[in-house]
């Protein structure tokens, strides 16, 4: 009897726990909701989005011309501004080190067995390029931003971030547990109001991009430097898209605006103008030493393979001397943007080769698909969550290896693709408005 009673009681407890469990939201619920949200889009939009955004890219997807599924296609999608990813000297450097040491060496994280003399020489050259006391390299660009912010800030610190700051910077701030305040994009007056309202005794750092990857605009670094000096803040600039491209020497937006020596920490990636892989942060020696010792993206990940470091060192050497290529990038960018504006396309307030063609989500996806399938042009549609809902763009990046003839073909093809999409949309709307045969008979 006692055993039977215990069994009944235990079964009752199990049922109660199940009921309680059923009332607790499942952490995977948001995944299901996201999927349902995607399905709520039109079937046509969803199919095209899957093809354009998650379709298979050709492995050799850099350079102005690429091969895909047996077709030769004009490519305007990558961030390979100077064509370094296909530079024979960069490829040869990687191949030479890979042939000697394999693709993984050295094995291990940097604090253990992952640091070799090549890493240290590479970091000395980065510091020389950025005109700072020291530099630290990272296995990936996002890791440089996330890891540096995560170890520099603490819960009692204040990070003041541009509202369009790169996601890796925001992730680093959240990991640090610091207080975060956002200011309106590229708005020094709003930044000053945030600074005025902050506790003057609280450690604070302003965090911005040098060049914003979706809009192509440049941070007002002169004004931001004035404010950080006035209010006793530090300044961290992620210039992933400016390094190699902006400034006569390719040292980025800070060089272009004449404020290199006023930036506290310069950061960037090698996956854009340098055409390789990895990232860095450069600044005062004691700060870089601190980051080297404490950044989670250094401590808890394998060091960069020597073959990648060797390729990036060669690319850095070439980028410093690539004045002609930089001029060509800017010439192509000005020509492209003037041609697009002349034909009524909205490219916003871009100040760099990044060219966002603002079409809206559905138009961006469908036009990118038409360009690929009909015109043999590979471009990328960028939609939510990379940009706000409804603000979809086709982001075009002209490089030093493109010609004006390439640009002309892109612009004329884009006009044709937009006209085709609009005609389809109009036909679809008209068709939807027509009653079916059954509806007509019922009337």
PDB file of N, CA and C in Angstrom, residues 233-304:
ATOM      1  N   UNK A 233      37.112  60.764 -23.429  1.00  0.00           N
ATOM      2  CA  UNK A 233      36.793  59.395 -23.858  1.00  0.00           C
ATOM      3  C   UNK A 233      37.918  58.851 -24.725  1.00  0.00           C
ATOM      4  N   UNK A 234      37.934  57.549 -24.903  1.00  0.00           N
ATOM      5  CA  UNK A 234      38.817  56.906 -25.865  1.00  0.00           C
ATOM      6  C   UNK A 234      38.029  56.648 -27.152  1.00  0.00           C
ATOM      7  N   UNK A 235      38.755  56.385 -28.246  1.00  0.00           N
ATOM      8  CA  UNK A 235      38.098  56.164 -29.537  1.00  0.00           C
ATOM      9  C   UNK A 235      38.646  54.915 -30.216  1.00  0.00           C
ATOM     10  N   UNK A 236      37.727  53.998 -30.549  1.00  0.00           N
ATOM     11  CA  UNK A 236      38.048  52.753 -31.253  1.00  0.00           C
ATOM     12  C   UNK A 236      37.412  52.832 -32.642  1.00  0.00           C
ATOM     13  N   UNK A 237      38.233  52.684 -33.688  1.00  0.00           N
ATOM     14  CA  UNK A 237      37.731  52.771 -35.063  1.00  0.00           C
ATOM     15  C   UNK A 237      37.983  51.459 -35.797  1.00  0.00           C
ATOM     16  N   UNK A 238      36.898  50.825 -36.206  1.00  0.00           N
ATOM     17  CA  UNK A 238      36.965  49.625 -37.044  1.00  0.00           C
ATOM     18  C   UNK A 238      36.908  50.091 -38.496  1.00  0.00           C
ATOM     19  N   UNK A 239      38.057  50.081 -39.160  1.00  0.00           N
ATOM     20  CA  UNK A 239      38.114  50.595 -40.533  1.00  0.00           C
ATOM     21  C   UNK A 239      38.307  49.459 -41.533  1.00  0.00           C
ATOM     22  N   UNK A 240      37.490  48.428 -41.393  1.00  0.00           N
ATOM     23  CA  UNK A 240      37.603  47.244 -42.249  1.00  0.00           C
ATOM     24  C   UNK A 240      37.561  47.606 -43.730  1.00  0.00           C
ATOM     25  N   UNK A 241      36.661  48.524 -44.102  1.00  0.00           N
ATOM     26  CA  UNK A 241      36.494  48.861 -45.518  1.00  0.00           C
ATOM     27  C   UNK A 241      37.326  50.065 -45.948  1.00  0.00           C
ATOM     28  N   UNK A 242      37.935  50.767 -44.997  1.00  0.00           N
ATOM     29  CA  UNK A 242      38.759  51.912 -45.357  1.00  0.00           C
ATOM     30  C   UNK A 242      40.216  51.556 -45.574  1.00  0.00           C
ATOM     31  N   UNK A 243      40.720  50.592 -44.792  1.00  0.00           N
ATOM     32  CA  UNK A 243      42.123  50.202 -44.916  1.00  0.00           C
ATOM     33  C   UNK A 243      42.415  49.686 -46.325  1.00  0.00           C
ATOM     34  N   UNK A 244      43.488  50.204 -46.895  1.00  0.00           N
ATOM     35  CA  UNK A 244      43.881  49.804 -48.239  1.00  0.00           C
ATOM     36  C   UNK A 244      43.249  50.640 -49.328  1.00  0.00           C
ATOM     37  N   UNK A 245      42.103  51.270 -49.028  1.00  0.00           N
ATOM     38  CA  UNK A 245      41.331  51.984 -50.049  1.00  0.00           C
ATOM     39  C   UNK A 245      41.373  53.494 -49.842  1.00  0.00           C
ATOM     40  N   UNK A 246      41.146  53.947 -48.617  1.00  0.00           N
ATOM     41  CA  UNK A 246      41.060  55.377 -48.321  1.00  0.00           C
ATOM     42  C   UNK A 246      42.430  55.934 -47.950  1.00  0.00           C
ATOM     43  N   UNK A 247      42.669  57.171 -48.331  1.00  0.00           N
ATOM     44  CA  UNK A 247      43.939  57.811 -48.016  1.00  0.00           C
ATOM     45  C   UNK A 247      44.975  57.532 -49.085  1.00  0.00           C
ATOM     46  N   UNK A 248      45.865  58.482 -49.276  1.00  0.00           N
ATOM     47  CA  UNK A 248      46.894  58.331 -50.312  1.00  0.00           C
ATOM     48  C   UNK A 248      47.753  57.092 -50.085  1.00  0.00           C
ATOM     49  N   UNK A 249      48.061  56.805 -48.814  1.00  0.00           N
ATOM     50  CA  UNK A 249      48.874  55.633 -48.500  1.00  0.00           C
ATOM     51  C   UNK A 249      48.062  54.395 -48.198  1.00  0.00           C
ATOM     52  N   UNK A 250      46.734  54.492 -48.330  1.00  0.00           N
ATOM     53  CA  UNK A 250      45.878  53.339 -48.073  1.00  0.00           C
ATOM     54  C   UNK A 250      45.710  53.021 -46.604  1.00  0.00           C
ATOM     55  N   UNK A 251      45.972  53.987 -45.728  1.00  0.00           N
ATOM     56  CA  UNK A 251      45.898  53.708 -44.295  1.00  0.00           C
ATOM     57  C   UNK A 251      44.498  53.941 -43.727  1.00  0.00           C
ATOM     58  N   UNK A 252      43.547  54.256 -44.591  1.00  0.00           N
ATOM     59  CA  UNK A 252      42.167  54.276 -44.145  1.00  0.00           C
ATOM     60  C   UNK A 252      41.542  55.650 -44.002  1.00  0.00           C
ATOM     61  N   UNK A 253      40.326  55.635 -43.446  1.00  0.00           N
ATOM     62  CA  UNK A 253      39.552  56.869 -43.295  1.00  0.00           C
ATOM     63  C   UNK A 253      40.270  57.889 -42.426  1.00  0.00           C
ATOM     64  N   UNK A 254      40.980  57.418 -41.396  1.00  0.00           N
ATOM     65  CA  UNK A 254      41.690  58.346 -40.508  1.00  0.00           C
ATOM     66  C   UNK A 254      42.785  59.091 -41.258  1.00  0.00           C
ATOM     67  N   UNK A 255      43.487  58.397 -42.156  1.00  0.00           N
ATOM     68  CA  UNK A 255      44.491  59.081 -42.979  1.00  0.00           C
ATOM     69  C   UNK A 255      43.813  60.082 -43.909  1.00  0.00           C
ATOM     70  N   UNK A 256      42.730  59.664 -44.536  1.00  0.00           N
ATOM     71  CA  UNK A 256      42.012  60.536 -45.469  1.00  0.00           C
ATOM     72  C   UNK A 256      41.573  61.831 -44.792  1.00  0.00           C
ATOM     73  N   UNK A 257      41.166  61.733 -43.519  1.00  0.00           N
ATOM     74  CA  UNK A 257      40.647  62.896 -42.792  1.00  0.00           C
ATOM     75  C   UNK A 257      41.704  63.586 -41.934  1.00  0.00           C
ATOM     76  N   UNK A 258      42.934  63.076 -41.972  1.00  0.00           N
ATOM     77  CA  UNK A 258      44.030  63.731 -41.268  1.00  0.00           C
ATOM     78  C   UNK A 258      44.010  63.601 -39.762  1.00  0.00           C
ATOM     79  N   UNK A 259      43.490  62.475 -39.242  1.00  0.00           N
ATOM     80  CA  UNK A 259      43.389  62.321 -37.784  1.00  0.00           C
ATOM     81  C   UNK A 259      44.013  61.006 -37.296  1.00  0.00           C
ATOM     82  N   UNK A 260      44.925  60.439 -38.061  1.00  0.00           N
ATOM     83  CA  UNK A 260      45.514  59.150 -37.671  1.00  0.00           C
ATOM     84  C   UNK A 260      46.059  59.148 -36.253  1.00  0.00           C
ATOM     85  N   UNK A 261      46.775  60.213 -35.899  1.00  0.00           N
ATOM     86  CA  UNK A 261      47.439  60.245 -34.598  1.00  0.00           C
ATOM     87  C   UNK A 261      46.478  60.561 -33.453  1.00  0.00           C
ATOM     88  N   UNK A 262      45.207  60.810 -33.760  1.00  0.00           N
ATOM     89  CA  UNK A 262      44.225  61.117 -32.712  1.00  0.00           C
ATOM     90  C   UNK A 262      43.331  59.922 -32.376  1.00  0.00           C
ATOM     91  N   UNK A 263      43.450  58.858 -33.149  1.00  0.00           N
ATOM     92  CA  UNK A 263      42.661  57.645 -32.900  1.00  0.00           C
ATOM     93  C   UNK A 263      43.394  56.807 -31.859  1.00  0.00           C
ATOM     94  N   UNK A 264      42.697  56.341 -30.844  1.00  0.00           N
ATOM     95  CA  UNK A 264      43.345  55.537 -29.797  1.00  0.00           C
ATOM     96  C   UNK A 264      43.617  54.113 -30.253  1.00  0.00           C
ATOM     97  N   UNK A 265      42.645  53.489 -30.903  1.00  0.00           N
ATOM     98  CA  UNK A 265      42.824  52.123 -31.399  1.00  0.00           C
ATOM     99  C   UNK A 265      42.281  52.020 -32.820  1.00  0.00           C
ATOM    100  N   UNK A 266      43.160  51.560 -33.711  1.00  0.00           N
ATOM    101  CA  UNK A 266      42.784  51.311 -35.100  1.00  0.00           C
ATOM    102  C   UNK A 266      42.567  49.810 -35.263  1.00  0.00           C
ATOM    103  N   UNK A 267      41.489  49.427 -35.936  1.00  0.00           N
ATOM    104  CA  UNK A 267      41.247  48.000 -36.164  1.00  0.00           C
ATOM    105  C   UNK A 267      40.843  47.784 -37.616  1.00  0.00           C
ATOM    106  N   UNK A 268      40.965  46.541 -38.056  1.00  0.00           N
ATOM    107  CA  UNK A 268      40.588  46.246 -39.432  1.00  0.00           C
ATOM    108  C   UNK A 268      40.627  44.769 -39.727  1.00  0.00           C
ATOM    109  N   UNK A 269      40.341  44.460 -40.968  1.00  0.00           N
ATOM    110  CA  UNK A 269      40.343  43.078 -41.428  1.00  0.00           C
ATOM    111  C   UNK A 269      41.218  42.967 -42.666  1.00  0.00           C
ATOM    112  N   UNK A 270      41.659  41.761 -42.956  1.00  0.00           N
ATOM    113  CA  UNK A 270      42.450  41.526 -44.165  1.00  0.00           C
ATOM    114  C   UNK A 270      41.619  40.902 -45.277  1.00  0.00           C
ATOM    115  N   UNK A 271      40.319  40.728 -45.047  1.00  0.00           N
ATOM    116  CA  UNK A 271      39.473  40.045 -46.030  1.00  0.00           C
ATOM    117  C   UNK A 271      38.849  40.997 -47.042  1.00  0.00           C
ATOM    118  N   UNK A 272      39.205  42.277 -46.971  1.00  0.00           N
ATOM    119  CA  UNK A 272      38.698  43.237 -47.952  1.00  0.00           C
ATOM    120  C   UNK A 272      39.833  43.611 -48.917  1.00  0.00           C
ATOM    121  N   UNK A 273      40.403  44.798 -48.755  1.00  0.00           N
ATOM    122  CA  UNK A 273      41.399  45.276 -49.714  1.00  0.00           C
ATOM    123  C   UNK A 273      42.659  44.423 -49.761  1.00  0.00           C
ATOM    124  N   UNK A 274      42.939  43.678 -48.688  1.00  0.00           N
ATOM    125  CA  UNK A 274      44.154  42.857 -48.664  1.00  0.00           C
ATOM    126  C   UNK A 274      43.932  41.491 -49.313  1.00  0.00           C
ATOM    127  N   UNK A 275      42.682  41.110 -49.509  1.00  0.00           N
ATOM    128  CA  UNK A 275      42.375  39.903 -50.264  1.00  0.00           C
ATOM    129  C   UNK A 275      42.742  38.599 -49.604  1.00  0.00           C
ATOM    130  N   UNK A 276      42.916  38.591 -48.275  1.00  0.00           N
ATOM    131  CA  UNK A 276      43.299  37.338 -47.609  1.00  0.00           C
ATOM    132  C   UNK A 276      42.318  37.044 -46.475  1.00  0.00           C
ATOM    133  N   UNK A 277      42.824  36.932 -45.261  1.00  0.00           N
ATOM    134  CA  UNK A 277      41.970  36.491 -44.155  1.00  0.00           C
ATOM    135  C   UNK A 277      42.591  36.928 -42.840  1.00  0.00           C
ATOM    136  N   UNK A 278      41.740  37.298 -41.876  1.00  0.00           N
ATOM    137  CA  UNK A 278      42.230  37.676 -40.552  1.00  0.00           C
ATOM    138  C   UNK A 278      41.916  39.120 -40.229  1.00  0.00           C
ATOM    139  N   UNK A 279      42.383  39.569 -39.054  1.00  0.00           N
ATOM    140  CA  UNK A 279      42.133  40.936 -38.630  1.00  0.00           C
ATOM    141  C   UNK A 279      43.233  41.437 -37.718  1.00  0.00           C
ATOM    142  N   UNK A 280      43.109  42.694 -37.279  1.00  0.00           N
ATOM    143  CA  UNK A 280      44.144  43.273 -36.420  1.00  0.00           C
ATOM    144  C   UNK A 280      43.571  44.416 -35.604  1.00  0.00           C
ATOM    145  N   UNK A 281      44.298  44.759 -34.557  1.00  0.00           N
ATOM    146  CA  UNK A 281      44.072  45.999 -33.817  1.00  0.00           C
ATOM    147  C   UNK A 281      45.446  46.598 -33.570  1.00  0.00           C
ATOM    148  N   UNK A 282      45.558  47.930 -33.689  1.00  0.00           N
ATOM    149  CA  UNK A 282      46.848  48.604 -33.549  1.00  0.00           C
ATOM    150  C   UNK A 282      46.691  49.831 -32.665  1.00  0.00           C
ATOM    151  N   UNK A 283      47.706  50.080 -31.820  1.00  0.00           N
ATOM    152  CA  UNK A 283      47.630  51.218 -30.912  1.00  0.00           C
ATOM    153  C   UNK A 283      48.802  51.251 -29.958  1.00  0.00           C
ATOM    154  N   UNK A 284      48.615  51.844 -28.766  1.00  0.00           N
ATOM    155  CA  UNK A 284      49.699  51.941 -27.784  1.00  0.00           C
ATOM    156  C   UNK A 284      50.199  50.564 -27.349  1.00  0.00           C
ATOM    157  N   UNK A 285      51.493  50.486 -27.076  1.00  0.00           N
ATOM    158  CA  UNK A 285      52.130  49.206 -26.764  1.00  0.00           C
ATOM    159  C   UNK A 285      51.496  48.507 -25.570  1.00  0.00           C
ATOM    160  N   UNK A 286      51.226  49.256 -24.491  1.00  0.00           N
ATOM    161  CA  UNK A 286      50.696  48.602 -23.289  1.00  0.00           C
ATOM    162  C   UNK A 286      49.265  48.105 -23.505  1.00  0.00           C
ATOM    163  N   UNK A 287      48.497  48.811 -24.338  1.00  0.00           N
ATOM    164  CA  UNK A 287      47.121  48.381 -24.623  1.00  0.00           C
ATOM    165  C   UNK A 287      47.132  47.123 -25.486  1.00  0.00           C
ATOM    166  N   UNK A 288      47.997  47.093 -26.471  1.00  0.00           N
ATOM    167  CA  UNK A 288      48.093  45.908 -27.339  1.00  0.00           C
ATOM    168  C   UNK A 288      48.572  44.702 -26.543  1.00  0.00           C
ATOM    169  N   UNK A 289      49.494  44.910 -25.619  1.00  0.00           N
ATOM    170  CA  UNK A 289      49.955  43.799 -24.775  1.00  0.00           C
ATOM    171  C   UNK A 289      48.795  43.254 -23.943  1.00  0.00           C
ATOM    172  N   UNK A 290      47.993  44.145 -23.407  1.00  0.00           N
ATOM    173  CA  UNK A 290      46.823  43.742 -22.609  1.00  0.00           C
ATOM    174  C   UNK A 290      45.861  42.914 -23.467  1.00  0.00           C
ATOM    175  N   UNK A 291      45.577  43.399 -24.673  1.00  0.00           N
ATOM    176  CA  UNK A 291      44.670  42.671 -25.577  1.00  0.00           C
ATOM    177  C   UNK A 291      45.252  41.307 -25.924  1.00  0.00           C
ATOM    178  N   UNK A 292      46.544  41.266 -26.186  1.00  0.00           N
ATOM    179  CA  UNK A 292      47.204  39.991 -26.524  1.00  0.00           C
ATOM    180  C   UNK A 292      47.036  38.972 -25.401  1.00  0.00           C
ATOM    181  N   UNK A 293      47.080  39.448 -24.173  1.00  0.00           N
ATOM    182  CA  UNK A 293      47.007  38.539 -23.023  1.00  0.00           C
ATOM    183  C   UNK A 293      45.584  38.140 -22.657  1.00  0.00           C
ATOM    184  N   UNK A 294      44.582  38.981 -22.997  1.00  0.00           N
ATOM    185  CA  UNK A 294      43.240  38.759 -22.456  1.00  0.00           C
ATOM    186  C   UNK A 294      42.122  38.604 -23.483  1.00  0.00           C
ATOM    187  N   UNK A 295      42.347  38.933 -24.736  1.00  0.00           N
ATOM    188  CA  UNK A 295      41.257  38.829 -25.716  1.00  0.00           C
ATOM    189  C   UNK A 295      40.844  37.370 -25.896  1.00  0.00           C
ATOM    190  N   UNK A 296      39.562  37.043 -25.695  1.00  0.00           N
ATOM    191  CA  UNK A 296      39.129  35.646 -25.815  1.00  0.00           C
ATOM    192  C   UNK A 296      39.333  35.076 -27.205  1.00  0.00           C
ATOM    193  N   UNK A 297      39.313  35.933 -28.221  1.00  0.00           N
ATOM    194  CA  UNK A 297      39.484  35.443 -29.584  1.00  0.00           C
ATOM    195  C   UNK A 297      40.953  35.242 -29.955  1.00  0.00           C
ATOM    196  N   UNK A 298      41.836  35.477 -29.001  1.00  0.00           N
ATOM    197  CA  UNK A 298      43.241  35.065 -29.134  1.00  0.00           C
ATOM    198  C   UNK A 298      43.503  33.852 -28.260  1.00  0.00           C
ATOM    199  N   UNK A 299      43.010  33.923 -27.034  1.00  0.00           N
ATOM    200  CA  UNK A 299      43.299  32.864 -26.058  1.00  0.00           C
ATOM    201  C   UNK A 299      42.661  31.533 -26.417  1.00  0.00           C
ATOM    202  N   UNK A 300      41.472  31.573 -26.995  1.00  0.00           N
ATOM    203  CA  UNK A 300      40.682  30.351 -27.124  1.00  0.00           C
ATOM    204  C   UNK A 300      40.443  29.936 -28.568  1.00  0.00           C
ATOM    205  N   UNK A 301      41.382  30.251 -29.437  1.00  0.00           N
ATOM    206  CA  UNK A 301      41.275  29.808 -30.828  1.00  0.00           C
ATOM    207  C   UNK A 301      42.666  29.567 -31.391  1.00  0.00           C
ATOM    208  N   UNK A 302      42.727  28.764 -32.410  1.00  0.00           N
ATOM    209  CA  UNK A 302      44.013  28.454 -33.035  1.00  0.00           C
ATOM    210  C   UNK A 302      44.598  29.693 -33.706  1.00  0.00           C
ATOM    211  N   UNK A 303      45.902  29.785 -33.723  1.00  0.00           N
ATOM    212  CA  UNK A 303      46.564  30.912 -34.374  1.00  0.00           C
ATOM    213  C   UNK A 303      46.423  30.815 -35.892  1.00  0.00           C
ATOM    214  N   UNK A 304      46.619  31.935 -36.561  1.00  0.00           N
ATOM    215  CA  UNK A 304      46.509  31.968 -38.020  1.00  0.00           C
ATOM    216  C   UNK A 304      47.587  31.094 -38.650  1.00  0.00           C
TER     217      UNK A 304
END
